Amino acid sequence: MLDVVVLVSGGGTNLQAVMDAVDEGRITNARIAGVISNNPNAYALERARKKGIANCCISPKMFETREEFNEKFLEAVDEMEPDLIVLAGFLVVIPPVMIRKYRNQIINIHPSLIPSFCGKGYYGLKVHEAALERGVKVTGATVHFVDEGTDTGPIILQKAVEIRQEDTPEALQRRVMEQAEWKILPQAVDLIANGKIKVVDNQVRFL
Ligand code: GRF
């Protein structure tokens, strides 16, 4: 049984997609052991509370220095004893010591087809604004392992979404979430929970 800890900062729709997939048997061999947010007002925490899932809030704003936060944040994660850590709209930089400790055990959902529209400064609505600005005809979402870079780890799953002429950033974000993020994130958790993937030479291989 894979113990999954989900890190969130906002509305928690990706967290909800994972919770629903566990309930509906589309994710097997896994359970959500806890949810951690940096934002006390994140509705994602309410979603965890409603499901009776252990949850806590720990923010850099609670500490004098980022080093102090990093230490306490890692302690909070370790306490939940995760086999897999899922970044679901999490907006705080993961401490390098945590990436080393949980190598290839941290995954992230990014709302574009990496390597497009990713890296520093590309998060949330900004990703979709950039896609519309560039005039691409297809965008989508990517689930990848987290390494020391920003959105640079081995890619696990991607799913494409057509861009429509009349799209606003908000409409595009919603469609990418509905048609891509909420599908491939649960799929990736299920693949990992059932031992279906491994990382070889920094590339994801399906077993
Ligand atoms: C959304 O912008 C989503 O595209 C990205 O994180 C943000 C928050 O998603 N993955 P959520 O509703 O908190 O899961």
GROMACS .gro file of C-alpha atoms and ligand atoms in nm:
model
  221
    1MET     CA    1   0.000   0.000   0.000
    2LEU     CA    2   0.157   0.327  -0.116
    3ASP     CA    3   0.130   0.609   0.137
    4VAL     CA    4   0.079   0.931  -0.062
    5VAL     CA    5   0.130   1.281   0.079
    6VAL     CA    6  -0.016   1.565  -0.130
    7LEU     CA    7   0.128   1.919  -0.113
    8VAL     CA    8  -0.114   2.197  -0.208
    9SER     CA    9  -0.143   2.577  -0.216
   10GLY     CA   10  -0.480   2.655  -0.373
   11GLY     CA   11  -0.823   2.521  -0.463
   12GLY     CA   12  -0.717   2.156  -0.453
   13THR     CA   13  -0.897   2.034  -0.765
   14ASN     CA   14  -0.603   1.806  -0.846
   15LEU     CA   15  -0.609   1.675  -0.488
   16GLN     CA   16  -0.980   1.611  -0.534
   17ALA     CA   17  -0.913   1.421  -0.857
   18VAL     CA   18  -0.670   1.192  -0.674
   19MET     CA   19  -0.909   1.141  -0.380
   20ASP     CA   20  -1.195   1.059  -0.620
   21ALA     CA   21  -0.975   0.816  -0.815
   22VAL     CA   22  -0.886   0.631  -0.493
   23ASP     CA   23  -1.254   0.615  -0.391
   24GLU     CA   24  -1.360   0.492  -0.737
   25GLY     CA   25  -1.084   0.232  -0.767
   26ARG     CA   26  -0.903   0.406  -1.055
   27ILE     CA   27  -0.606   0.428  -0.819
   28THR     CA   28  -0.534   0.099  -0.642
   29ASN     CA   29  -0.273   0.003  -0.386
   30ALA     CA   30  -0.249   0.357  -0.252
   31ARG     CA   31  -0.399   0.581   0.013
   32ILE     CA   32  -0.363   0.952   0.084
   33ALA     CA   33  -0.179   0.960   0.417
   34GLY     CA   34  -0.181   1.339   0.448
   35VAL     CA   35  -0.213   1.683   0.292
   36ILE     CA   36   0.020   1.975   0.363
   37SER     CA   37  -0.035   2.333   0.248
   38ASN     CA   38   0.168   2.653   0.280
   39ASN     CA   39  -0.158   2.852   0.258
   40PRO     CA   40  -0.391   2.839   0.562
   41ASN     CA   41  -0.681   2.951   0.342
   42ALA     CA   42  -0.630   2.689   0.072
   43TYR     CA   43  -0.963   2.525  -0.004
   44ALA     CA   44  -0.757   2.210  -0.062
   45LEU     CA   45  -0.725   2.182   0.318
   46GLU     CA   46  -1.105   2.189   0.347
   47ARG     CA   47  -1.124   1.906   0.092
   48ALA     CA   48  -0.885   1.700   0.308
   49ARG     CA   49  -1.078   1.782   0.626
   50LYS     CA   50  -1.405   1.670   0.463
   51LYS     CA   51  -1.243   1.333   0.384
   52GLY     CA   52  -1.093   1.300   0.733
   53ILE     CA   53  -0.742   1.307   0.588
   54ALA     CA   54  -0.459   1.430   0.817
   55ASN     CA   55  -0.363   1.780   0.714
   56CYS     CA   56  -0.150   2.068   0.826
   57CYS     CA   57  -0.035   2.411   0.719
   58ILE     CA   58   0.328   2.518   0.730
   59SER     CA   59   0.441   2.834   0.556
   60PRO     CA   60   0.773   3.015   0.511
   61LYS     CA   61   0.592   3.315   0.663
   62MET     CA   62   0.591   3.135   0.999
   63PHE     CA   63   0.971   3.140   1.024
   64GLU     CA   64   1.253   3.394   1.046
   65THR     CA   65   1.455   3.226   0.771
   66ARG     CA   66   1.390   2.997   0.472
   67GLU     CA   67   1.640   2.750   0.621
   68GLU     CA   68   1.425   2.720   0.932
   69PHE     CA   69   1.113   2.666   0.720
   70ASN     CA   70   1.292   2.405   0.506
   71GLU     CA   71   1.389   2.209   0.818
   72LYS     CA   72   1.041   2.217   0.976
   73PHE     CA   73   0.872   2.153   0.641
   74LEU     CA   74   1.081   1.839   0.583
   75GLU     CA   75   1.005   1.724   0.939
   76ALA     CA   76   0.630   1.765   0.872
   77VAL     CA   77   0.660   1.563   0.549
   78ASP     CA   78   0.876   1.292   0.712
   79GLU     CA   79   0.624   1.258   0.995
   80MET     CA   80   0.362   1.140   0.744
   81GLU     CA   81   0.608   0.872   0.620
   82PRO     CA   82   0.532   0.913   0.248
   83ASP     CA   83   0.621   0.659  -0.019
   84LEU     CA   84   0.515   0.918  -0.278
   85ILE     CA   85   0.487   1.296  -0.253
   86VAL     CA   86   0.251   1.468  -0.500
   87LEU     CA   87   0.285   1.842  -0.574
   88ALA     CA   88  -0.071   1.940  -0.673
   89GLY     CA   89  -0.058   2.314  -0.739
   90PHE     CA   90   0.209   2.359  -0.471
   91LEU     CA   91   0.383   2.695  -0.506
   92VAL     CA   92   0.674   2.670  -0.261
   93VAL     CA   93   1.024   2.564  -0.379
   94ILE     CA   94   1.102   2.214  -0.250
   95PRO     CA   95   1.420   2.218  -0.037
   96PRO     CA   96   1.711   2.046  -0.219
   97VAL     CA   97   1.772   1.822   0.086
   98MET     CA   98   1.414   1.692   0.046
   99ILE     CA   99   1.464   1.625  -0.327
  100ARG     CA  100   1.777   1.426  -0.246
  101LYS     CA  101   1.604   1.233   0.033
  102TYR     CA  102   1.298   1.153  -0.182
  103ARG     CA  103   1.474   1.107  -0.520
  104ASN     CA  104   1.217   0.991  -0.778
  105GLN     CA  105   0.948   0.984  -0.509
  106ILE     CA  106   0.817   1.337  -0.572
  107ILE     CA  107   0.591   1.409  -0.871
  108ASN     CA  108   0.444   1.737  -0.999
  109ILE     CA  109   0.156   1.826  -1.229
  110HIS     CA  110   0.237   2.116  -1.463
  111PRO     CA  111  -0.033   2.275  -1.682
  112SER     CA  112   0.159   2.269  -2.014
  113LEU     CA  113   0.335   2.021  -2.243
  114ILE     CA  114   0.686   2.045  -2.097
  115PRO     CA  115   0.935   2.174  -2.223
  116SER     CA  116   0.695   2.445  -2.344
  117PHE     CA  117   0.583   2.720  -2.106
  118CYS     CA  118   0.757   2.589  -1.795
  119GLY     CA  119   1.038   2.686  -1.560
  120LYS     CA  120   1.074   2.989  -1.336
  121GLY     CA  121   0.770   3.218  -1.337
  122TYR     CA  122   0.545   2.973  -1.528
  123TYR     CA  123   0.269   2.869  -1.289
  124GLY     CA  124  -0.110   2.888  -1.270
  125LEU     CA  125  -0.275   3.127  -1.514
  126LYS     CA  126   0.060   3.264  -1.637
  127VAL     CA  127   0.122   2.935  -1.821
  128HIS     CA  128  -0.200   2.969  -2.022
  129GLU     CA  129  -0.148   3.341  -2.085
  130ALA     CA  130   0.191   3.255  -2.239
  131ALA     CA  131   0.042   2.976  -2.456
  132LEU     CA  132  -0.230   3.210  -2.589
  133GLU     CA  133   0.025   3.490  -2.641
  134ARG     CA  134   0.249   3.256  -2.846
  135GLY     CA  135  -0.049   3.135  -3.048
  136VAL     CA  136   0.013   2.760  -3.008
  137LYS     CA  137  -0.273   2.540  -3.129
  138VAL     CA  138  -0.220   2.265  -2.876
  139THR     CA  139  -0.127   2.274  -2.510
  140GLY     CA  140  -0.191   2.028  -2.227
  141ALA     CA  141  -0.048   1.900  -1.901
  142THR     CA  142   0.255   1.703  -1.783
  143VAL     CA  143   0.324   1.486  -1.480
  144HIS     CA  144   0.696   1.458  -1.407
  145PHE     CA  145   0.935   1.358  -1.131
  146VAL     CA  146   1.075   1.653  -0.939
  147ASP     CA  147   1.450   1.712  -0.946
  148GLU     CA  148   1.663   2.010  -0.845
  149GLY     CA  149   1.549   2.212  -1.146
  150THR     CA  150   1.212   2.380  -1.211
  151ASP     CA  151   0.983   2.147  -1.412
  152THR     CA  152   1.293   1.961  -1.539
  153GLY     CA  153   1.259   1.607  -1.397
  154PRO     CA  154   1.183   1.289  -1.598
  155ILE     CA  155   0.842   1.306  -1.768
  156ILE     CA  156   0.589   1.039  -1.666
  157LEU     CA  157   0.268   1.126  -1.859
  158GLN     CA  158   0.145   1.405  -2.087
  159LYS     CA  159  -0.196   1.479  -2.236
  160ALA     CA  160  -0.271   1.730  -2.514
  161VAL     CA  161  -0.561   1.977  -2.521
  162GLU     CA  162  -0.674   2.177  -2.829
  163ILE     CA  163  -0.671   2.555  -2.799
  164ARG     CA  164  -0.984   2.730  -2.928
  165GLN     CA  165  -0.988   3.067  -3.106
  166GLU     CA  166  -1.214   3.220  -2.838
  167ASP     CA  167  -1.015   3.091  -2.541
  168THR     CA  168  -0.941   3.321  -2.250
  169PRO     CA  169  -0.664   3.217  -2.008
  170GLU     CA  170  -0.928   3.119  -1.753
  171ALA     CA  171  -1.128   2.907  -2.000
  172LEU     CA  172  -0.810   2.736  -2.122
  173GLN     CA  173  -0.691   2.669  -1.765
  174ARG     CA  174  -1.024   2.508  -1.682
  175ARG     CA  175  -1.020   2.287  -1.991
  176VAL     CA  176  -0.659   2.179  -1.933
  177MET     CA  177  -0.750   2.088  -1.575
  178GLU     CA  178  -1.068   1.899  -1.674
  179GLN     CA  179  -0.933   1.722  -1.984
  180ALA     CA  180  -0.572   1.666  -1.884
  181GLU     CA  181  -0.456   1.737  -1.525
  182TRP     CA  182  -0.739   1.560  -1.346
  183LYS     CA  183  -0.684   1.253  -1.569
  184ILE     CA  184  -0.307   1.209  -1.589
  185LEU     CA  185  -0.226   1.289  -1.225
  186PRO     CA  186  -0.439   1.001  -1.090
  187GLN     CA  187  -0.308   0.777  -1.371
  188ALA     CA  188   0.051   0.853  -1.270
  189VAL     CA  189  -0.019   0.780  -0.902
  190ASP     CA  190  -0.179   0.447  -0.998
  191LEU     CA  191   0.116   0.351  -1.222
  192ILE     CA  192   0.362   0.424  -0.941
  193ALA     CA  193   0.146   0.252  -0.676
  194ASN     CA  194   0.142  -0.063  -0.890
  195GLY     CA  195   0.510  -0.064  -0.974
  196LYS     CA  196   0.451   0.003  -1.344
  197ILE     CA  197   0.728   0.260  -1.401
  198LYS     CA  198   1.094   0.309  -1.322
  199VAL     CA  199   1.352   0.577  -1.406
  200VAL     CA  200   1.643   0.460  -1.623
  201ASP     CA  201   1.909   0.710  -1.738
  202ASN     CA  202   1.679   0.996  -1.630
  203GLN     CA  203   1.399   0.869  -1.855
  204VAL     CA  204   1.074   0.709  -1.737
  205ARG     CA  205   1.033   0.347  -1.855
  206PHE     CA  206   0.701   0.157  -1.843
  207LEU     CA  207   0.726  -0.200  -1.711
  208GRF     C1  208  -0.375   2.519  -1.135
  208GRF     O1  209  -0.326   2.633  -1.205
  208GRF     C2  210  -0.327   2.394  -1.203
  208GRF     O2  211  -0.319   2.414  -1.342
  208GRF     C3  212  -0.191   2.375  -1.145
  208GRF     O3  213  -0.199   2.424  -1.011
  208GRF     C4  214  -0.306   2.519  -1.000
  208GRF     C5  215  -0.397   2.489  -0.885
  208GRF     O4  216  -0.462   2.369  -0.905
  208GRF     N1  217  -0.151   2.236  -1.148
  208GRF     P1  218  -0.552   2.301  -0.787
  208GRF     O5  219  -0.694   2.332  -0.821
  208GRF     O6  220  -0.509   2.366  -0.654
  208GRF     O7  221  -0.521   2.157  -0.793
   0.00000   0.00000   0.00000
